[in-house]
PDB file of C-alpha atoms in Angstrom:
ATOM      1  CA  MET A 105      84.991  35.919  75.034  1.00 66.00           C
ATOM      2  CA  GLU A 106      85.545  34.832  78.656  1.00 70.00           C
ATOM      3  CA  LEU A 107      86.660  31.395  77.434  1.00 79.00           C
ATOM      4  CA  ILE A 108      89.099  32.976  74.996  1.00 79.00           C
ATOM      5  CA  ASN A 109      90.557  35.253  77.676  1.00 72.00           C
ATOM      6  CA  ALA A 110      90.818  32.310  80.086  1.00 77.00           C
ATOM      7  CA  PHE A 111      92.679  30.333  77.436  1.00 83.00           C
ATOM      8  CA  TYR A 112      95.199  33.126  76.877  1.00 80.00           C
ATOM      9  CA  GLU A 113      95.691  33.506  80.608  1.00 78.00           C
ATOM     10  CA  ARG A 114      96.796  29.893  80.751  1.00 85.00           C
ATOM     11  CA  VAL A 115      98.833  29.888  77.536  1.00 85.00           C
ATOM     12  CA  LYS A 116     100.493  33.081  76.275  1.00 88.00           C
ATOM     13  CA  GLY A 117      99.326  33.842  72.769  1.00 89.00           C
ATOM     14  CA  SER A 118     102.790  34.968  71.701  1.00 93.00           C
ATOM     15  CA  TYR A 119     103.890  31.316  71.819  1.00 94.00           C
ATOM     16  CA  PHE A 120     101.557  30.543  68.934  1.00 96.00           C
ATOM     17  CA  GLY A 121     103.316  33.173  66.813  1.00 96.00           C
ATOM     18  CA  PHE A 122     106.646  31.473  67.521  1.00 97.00           C
ATOM     19  CA  ILE A 123     105.200  28.053  66.674  1.00 97.00           C
ATOM     20  CA  ALA A 124     103.602  29.291  63.439  1.00 97.00           C
ATOM     21  CA  VAL A 125     106.875  30.805  62.209  1.00 97.00           C
ATOM     22  CA  LEU A 126     108.874  27.709  63.252  1.00 98.00           C
ATOM     23  CA  ILE A 127     106.526  25.348  61.409  1.00 97.00           C
ATOM     24  CA  SER A 128     106.333  27.579  58.324  1.00 96.00           C
ATOM     25  CA  LEU A 129     110.097  28.044  57.944  1.00 97.00           C
ATOM     26  CA  THR A 130     110.941  24.428  58.788  1.00 97.00           C
ATOM     27  CA  THR A 131     108.534  22.968  56.256  1.00 97.00           C
ATOM     28  CA  ILE A 132     109.459  25.505  53.570  1.00 96.00           C
ATOM     29  CA  PHE A 133     113.178  24.733  53.818  1.00 96.00           C
ATOM     30  CA  LEU A 134     112.546  20.998  54.071  1.00 97.00           C
ATOM     31  CA  SER A 135     110.398  21.228  50.933  1.00 97.00           C
ATOM     32  CA  ILE A 136     113.173  23.081  49.123  1.00 96.00           C
ATOM     33  CA  ILE A 137     115.737  20.464  50.159  1.00 96.00           C
ATOM     34  CA  LEU A 138     113.491  17.661  48.870  1.00 97.00           C
ATOM     35  CA  TYR A 139     112.788  19.607  45.666  1.00 95.00           C
ATOM     36  CA  ILE A 140     116.411  20.318  44.743  1.00 95.00           C
ATOM     37  CA  GLN A 141     117.376  16.677  45.140  1.00 94.00           C
ATOM     38  CA  VAL A 142     115.368  16.084  41.965  1.00 94.00           C
ATOM     39  CA  ASP A 143     115.663  19.514  40.339  1.00 92.00           C
ATOM     40  CA  PRO A 144     118.813  21.375  41.434  1.00 92.00           C
ATOM     41  CA  THR A 145     117.904  24.362  39.216  1.00 92.00           C
ATOM     42  CA  PHE A 146     115.367  25.525  41.812  1.00 92.00           C
ATOM     43  CA  SER A 147     115.943  29.096  42.971  1.00 92.00           C
ATOM     44  CA  PHE A 148     114.112  32.091  44.424  1.00 92.00           C
ATOM     45  CA  PHE A 149     114.220  33.652  40.959  1.00 91.00           C
ATOM     46  CA  THR A 150     112.745  30.781  38.951  1.00 90.00           C
ATOM     47  CA  GLU A 151     110.052  29.142  41.081  1.00 90.00           C
ATOM     48  CA  PHE A 152     107.091  30.729  42.850  1.00 87.00           C
ATOM     49  CA  ILE A 153     106.485  29.533  46.409  1.00 90.00           C
ATOM     50  CA  SER A 154     103.321  27.755  45.325  1.00 86.00           C
ATOM     51  CA  PHE A 155     105.374  25.565  42.979  1.00 88.00           C
ATOM     52  CA  LEU A 156     106.580  23.737  46.077  1.00 91.00           C
ATOM     53  CA  GLY A 157     102.957  22.609  46.468  1.00 88.00           C
ATOM     54  CA  ILE A 158     103.292  20.538  43.292  1.00 90.00           C
ATOM     55  CA  GLY A 159     106.979  19.749  43.656  1.00 89.00           C
ATOM     56  CA  PRO A 160     108.714  16.371  43.287  1.00 91.00           C
ATOM     57  CA  ASN A 161     110.125  14.000  45.889  1.00 93.00           C
ATOM     58  CA  ASN A 162     107.311  14.600  48.428  1.00 93.00           C
ATOM     59  CA  SER A 163     108.188  18.291  48.659  1.00 93.00           C
ATOM     60  CA  ASP A 164     104.548  18.995  47.819  1.00 92.00           C
ATOM     61  CA  ILE A 165     103.267  16.951  50.769  1.00 93.00           C
ATOM     62  CA  VAL A 166     105.609  18.649  53.221  1.00 95.00           C
ATOM     63  CA  PHE A 167     104.769  22.100  51.898  1.00 94.00           C
ATOM     64  CA  ASN A 168     101.000  21.688  51.940  1.00 93.00           C
ATOM     65  CA  ILE A 169     100.888  19.969  55.332  1.00 95.00           C
ATOM     66  CA  GLY A 170     103.109  22.730  56.717  1.00 96.00           C
ATOM     67  CA  ILE A 171     100.605  25.372  55.613  1.00 95.00           C
ATOM     68  CA  ILE A 172      97.634  23.467  57.021  1.00 95.00           C
ATOM     69  CA  ILE A 173      99.347  23.018  60.399  1.00 96.00           C
ATOM     70  CA  ALA A 174     100.834  26.518  60.681  1.00 96.00           C
ATOM     71  CA  ALA A 175      97.711  28.460  59.641  1.00 95.00           C
ATOM     72  CA  PRO A 176      95.640  27.724  62.797  1.00 96.00           C
ATOM     73  CA  PHE A 177      98.583  28.765  65.013  1.00 96.00           C
ATOM     74  CA  MET A 178      98.747  32.044  63.062  1.00 96.00           C
ATOM     75  CA  LEU A 179      95.035  32.604  63.670  1.00 96.00           C
ATOM     76  CA  ILE A 180      95.385  31.999  67.426  1.00 95.00           C
ATOM     77  CA  PHE A 181      98.284  34.460  67.517  1.00 96.00           C
ATOM     78  CA  TYR A 182      96.417  37.098  65.484  1.00 96.00           C
ATOM     79  CA  VAL A 183      93.436  36.864  67.832  1.00 95.00           C
ATOM     80  CA  TYR A 184      95.759  37.263  70.821  1.00 94.00           C
ATOM     81  CA  LEU A 185      97.452  40.269  69.215  1.00 95.00           C
ATOM     82  CA  GLY A 186      94.089  41.812  68.379  1.00 94.00           C
ATOM     83  CA  LEU A 187      92.794  41.406  71.929  1.00 93.00           C
ATOM     84  CA  PHE A 188      96.054  42.784  73.306  1.00 92.00           C
ATOM     85  CA  LEU A 189      95.721  45.906  71.147  1.00 94.00           C
ATOM     86  CA  ILE A 190      92.072  46.308  72.124  1.00 92.00           C
ATOM     87  CA  SER A 191      93.166  46.326  75.762  1.00 89.00           C
ATOM     88  CA  LYS A 192      95.617  49.142  74.971  1.00 88.00           C
ATOM     89  CA  ALA A 193      93.380  51.110  72.582  1.00 85.00           C
ATOM     90  CA  GLU A 194      89.727  50.486  73.387  1.00 87.00           C
ATOM     91  CA  GLU A 195      88.645  53.255  71.012  1.00 89.00           C
ATOM     92  CA  GLN A 196      90.076  51.216  68.096  1.00 89.00           C
ATOM     93  CA  LYS A 197      87.977  48.149  68.935  1.00 89.00           C
ATOM     94  CA  ARG A 198      85.762  48.366  65.854  1.00 92.00           C
ATOM     95  CA  ILE A 199      88.616  48.429  63.334  1.00 93.00           C
ATOM     96  CA  LEU A 200      90.474  45.743  65.278  1.00 93.00           C
ATOM     97  CA  ASN A 201      87.416  43.511  65.050  1.00 94.00           C
ATOM     98  CA  ILE A 202      87.704  43.882  61.273  1.00 95.00           C
ATOM     99  CA  ALA A 203      91.321  42.677  61.569  1.00 94.00           C
ATOM    100  CA  LEU A 204      90.171  39.649  63.552  1.00 94.00           C
ATOM    101  CA  ILE A 205      87.613  38.801  60.874  1.00 95.00           C
ATOM    102  CA  ALA A 206      90.390  39.135  58.280  1.00 96.00           C
ATOM    103  CA  ALA A 207      92.475  36.714  60.381  1.00 96.00           C
ATOM    104  CA  VAL A 208      89.746  34.079  60.017  1.00 96.00           C
ATOM    105  CA  PHE A 209      89.678  34.615  56.251  1.00 96.00           C
ATOM    106  CA  ASN A 210      93.463  34.346  56.228  1.00 96.00           C
ATOM    107  CA  LEU A 211      93.145  30.861  57.736  1.00 95.00           C
ATOM    108  CA  ILE A 212      90.421  29.873  55.253  1.00 95.00           C
ATOM    109  CA  GLY A 213      92.518  31.102  52.343  1.00 94.00           C
ATOM    110  CA  TYR A 214      95.582  29.162  53.420  1.00 94.00           C
ATOM    111  CA  ILE A 215      93.590  25.947  53.833  1.00 94.00           C
ATOM    112  CA  ILE A 216      92.041  26.358  50.363  1.00 93.00           C
ATOM    113  CA  LEU A 217      95.378  27.011  48.628  1.00 90.00           C
ATOM    114  CA  ALA A 218      97.029  24.084  50.420  1.00 90.00           C
ATOM    115  CA  VAL A 219      94.251  21.566  49.729  1.00 89.00           C
ATOM    116  CA  PHE A 220      93.777  22.629  46.102  1.00 88.00           C
ATOM    117  CA  ASN A 221      97.251  22.935  44.611  1.00 78.00           C
ATOM    118  CA  ASN A 222      98.052  24.263  41.114  1.00 75.00           C
ATOM    119  CA  ASP A 223      97.610  20.870  39.463  1.00 76.00           C
ATOM    120  CA  LEU A 224      94.478  19.795  41.324  1.00 76.00           C
ATOM    121  CA  ASN A 225      92.457  22.963  40.786  1.00 81.00           C
ATOM    122  CA  LEU A 226      94.283  26.116  39.732  1.00 79.00           C
ATOM    123  CA  ALA A 227      91.209  28.340  40.024  1.00 85.00           C
ATOM    124  CA  LEU A 228      90.503  27.343  43.634  1.00 89.00           C
ATOM    125  CA  HIS A 229      94.218  27.569  44.461  1.00 86.00           C
ATOM    126  CA  LEU A 230      94.341  31.146  43.171  1.00 85.00           C
ATOM    127  CA  ILE A 231      91.130  32.034  45.021  1.00 91.00           C
ATOM    128  CA  GLY A 232      92.667  30.694  48.221  1.00 91.00           C
ATOM    129  CA  ALA A 233      95.840  32.685  47.596  1.00 87.00           C
ATOM    130  CA  TYR A 234      93.929  35.907  46.966  1.00 88.00           C
ATOM    131  CA  ILE A 235      91.865  35.383  50.124  1.00 93.00           C
ATOM    132  CA  ALA A 236      94.913  34.564  52.263  1.00 92.00           C
ATOM    133  CA  PHE A 237      97.103  37.425  51.078  1.00 88.00           C
ATOM    134  CA  GLY A 238      94.243  39.915  50.867  1.00 90.00           C
ATOM    135  CA  ALA A 239      93.231  39.096  54.439  1.00 93.00           C
ATOM    136  CA  TYR A 240      96.850  39.359  55.577  1.00 92.00           C
ATOM    137  CA  PHE A 241      97.110  42.771  53.893  1.00 90.00           C
ATOM    138  CA  ALA A 242      94.043  43.971  55.822  1.00 92.00           C
ATOM    139  CA  LEU A 243      95.060  42.621  59.228  1.00 94.00           C
ATOM    140  CA  ALA A 244      98.693  43.712  59.004  1.00 94.00           C
ATOM    141  CA  CYS A 245      97.753  47.251  57.961  1.00 93.00           C
ATOM    142  CA  ILE A 246      95.124  47.534  60.697  1.00 94.00           C
ATOM    143  CA  PHE A 247      97.384  46.150  63.406  1.00 96.00           C
ATOM    144  CA  SER A 248     100.200  48.509  62.338  1.00 95.00           C
ATOM    145  CA  TYR A 249      97.833  51.480  62.186  1.00 94.00           C
ATOM    146  CA  VAL A 250      96.530  50.803  65.708  1.00 95.00           C
ATOM    147  CA  GLU A 251     100.015  50.193  67.068  1.00 94.00           C
ATOM    148  CA  MET A 252     101.110  53.575  65.768  1.00 93.00           C
ATOM    149  CA  LYS A 253      98.197  55.127  67.654  1.00 91.00           C
ATOM    150  CA  ILE A 254      99.433  53.678  70.955  1.00 91.00           C
ATOM    151  CA  SER A 255     101.816  56.239  72.447  1.00 86.00           C
ATOM    152  CA  ASN A 256     104.259  53.873  74.136  1.00 88.00           C
ATOM    153  CA  PHE A 257     104.296  51.206  71.417  1.00 90.00           C
ATOM    154  CA  ASN A 258     107.640  50.742  69.631  1.00 91.00           C
ATOM    155  CA  ARG A 259     107.425  52.678  66.373  1.00 91.00           C
ATOM    156  CA  THR A 260     109.730  50.364  64.432  1.00 92.00           C
ATOM    157  CA  ILE A 261     107.627  47.350  65.362  1.00 92.00           C
ATOM    158  CA  ALA A 262     104.452  49.243  64.447  1.00 92.00           C
ATOM    159  CA  ILE A 263     105.691  50.394  61.041  1.00 92.00           C
ATOM    160  CA  SER A 264     107.099  46.967  60.138  1.00 90.00           C
ATOM    161  CA  GLY A 265     103.639  45.646  59.249  1.00 88.00           C
ATOM    162  CA  PHE A 266     103.382  48.015  56.302  1.00 90.00           C
ATOM    163  CA  ILE A 267     106.473  46.593  54.592  1.00 88.00           C
ATOM    164  CA  PRO A 268     105.010  43.251  53.443  1.00 84.00           C
ATOM    165  CA  CYS A 269     101.821  45.111  52.459  1.00 84.00           C
ATOM    166  CA  ILE A 270     103.810  47.370  50.127  1.00 86.00           C
ATOM    167  CA  LEU A 271     105.603  44.337  48.692  1.00 83.00           C
ATOM    168  CA  LEU A 272     102.241  42.649  48.133  1.00 82.00           C
ATOM    169  CA  ILE A 273     101.011  45.594  46.068  1.00 84.00           C
ATOM    170  CA  GLY A 274     104.248  45.583  44.082  1.00 81.00           C
ATOM    171  CA  HIS A 275     103.960  41.822  43.583  1.00 76.00           C
ATOM    172  CA  ILE A 276     100.438  42.122  42.159  1.00 80.00           C
ATOM    173  CA  VAL A 277     101.490  44.910  39.787  1.00 81.00           C
ATOM    174  CA  LEU A 278     104.460  42.873  38.540  1.00 78.00           C
ATOM    175  CA  LEU A 279     102.277  39.810  38.046  1.00 75.00           C
ATOM    176  CA  PHE A 280      99.996  41.801  35.764  1.00 77.00           C
ATOM    177  CA  LEU A 281     103.020  43.108  33.852  1.00 76.00           C
ATOM    178  CA  LEU A 282     104.390  39.570  33.577  1.00 71.00           C
ATOM    179  CA  TYR A 283     101.037  38.255  32.309  1.00 69.00           C
ATOM    180  CA  TYR A 284     100.553  40.945  29.665  1.00 72.00           C
ATOM    181  CA  THR A 285     104.121  41.810  28.665  1.00 75.00           C
ATOM    182  CA  ASN A 286     106.372  39.042  30.049  1.00 73.00           C
ATOM    183  CA  ILE A 287     108.911  41.620  31.241  1.00 73.00           C
ATOM    184  CA  PHE A 288     111.009  41.136  34.389  1.00 74.00           C
ATOM    185  CA  PRO A 289     109.861  37.486  34.776  1.00 78.00           C
ATOM    186  CA  ALA A 290     112.153  36.828  37.749  1.00 84.00           C
ATOM    187  CA  LEU A 291     111.172  39.924  39.732  1.00 84.00           C
ATOM    188  CA  PRO A 292     107.648  38.941  40.868  1.00 84.00           C
ATOM    189  CA  ILE A 293     108.962  35.513  41.837  1.00 87.00           C
ATOM    190  CA  PHE A 294     111.743  36.990  43.968  1.00 89.00           C
ATOM    191  CA  ILE A 295     109.392  39.561  45.555  1.00 86.00           C
ATOM    192  CA  GLU A 296     106.969  36.784  46.485  1.00 86.00           C
ATOM    193  CA  TRP A 297     109.768  35.022  48.372  1.00 91.00           C
ATOM    194  CA  MET A 298     110.836  38.295  49.990  1.00 89.00           C
ATOM    195  CA  MET A 299     107.248  38.933  50.995  1.00 87.00           C
ATOM    196  CA  PHE A 300     106.967  35.513  52.598  1.00 91.00           C
ATOM    197  CA  PHE A 301     110.142  35.866  54.669  1.00 93.00           C
ATOM    198  CA  ILE A 302     109.269  39.424  55.710  1.00 91.00           C
ATOM    199  CA  MET A 303     105.786  38.224  56.725  1.00 92.00           C
ATOM    200  CA  MET A 304     107.413  35.572  58.895  1.00 94.00           C
ATOM    201  CA  GLY A 305     109.756  38.228  60.317  1.00 94.00           C
ATOM    202  CA  TRP A 306     106.798  40.484  61.089  1.00 94.00           C
ATOM    203  CA  ILE A 307     104.958  37.752  62.974  1.00 95.00           C
ATOM    204  CA  LEU A 308     108.137  36.914  64.877  1.00 96.00           C
ATOM    205  CA  LEU A 309     108.798  40.562  65.770  1.00 95.00           C
ATOM    206  CA  GLN A 310     105.243  41.039  66.956  1.00 95.00           C
ATOM    207  CA  ALA A 311     105.346  37.842  69.016  1.00 96.00           C
ATOM    208  CA  ILE A 312     108.667  38.754  70.656  1.00 95.00           C
ATOM    209  CA  TYR A 313     107.583  42.315  71.429  1.00 94.00           C
ATOM    210  CA  ILE A 314     104.170  41.343  72.847  1.00 92.00           C
ATOM    211  CA  HIS A 315     105.837  38.565  74.845  1.00 91.00           C
ATOM    212  CA  LEU A 316     108.238  41.060  76.412  1.00 90.00           C
ATOM    213  CA  LEU A 317     105.382  43.468  77.184  1.00 85.00           C
ATOM    214  CA  ASP A 318     103.449  40.614  78.802  1.00 79.00           C
ATOM    215  CA  LYS A 319     106.420  39.839  81.046  1.00 73.00           C
ATOM    216  CA  LYS A 320     106.557  43.459  82.173  1.00 69.00           C
ATOM    217  CA  ASP A 321     102.856  43.388  83.052  1.00 62.00           C
TER     218      ASP A 321
END
């Protein structure tokens, strides 16, 4: 733990949140640009995000490498955020440790889904996706819950973590409906994209807010 704290004293953990978001968004949009050069029908209503992982024109390489590079930066940021919250709410240490464990599983899930794309091994890809998003659901809810317990923590920032979690539940429900009834086929696709961008927004908001609090301290 001393080594981890010493590391964060030298390099602010909020920077890793910024880097993770920058890499994720840059590689996603670059993948889309490469994809639509071959298939201009691509849209947020017709293609799931994971389809970029098997896309044409090297869009798959950019997408999967982007995930593999960004995921460790996310983990480093989540650990920093968790330790920051522990310092502000020591009584919540146990539940925050659960969030930190979830952050590790989040990394593992992302690596699995990036290495094993839909075409290579669909089962492993789906397992990786379930692990990644399930772990994100846990850590985001826990972080938001603890932030709401801290009296001087910005309430809007605290509540924001629940939004992608709600979308994730809705996304899962719609996927089941799509599988069994084939109704609203575009809706789960669009919600998945919304969920991704809101997740990126949540990480960015957290990183900015914690960075500003660090500067005050």
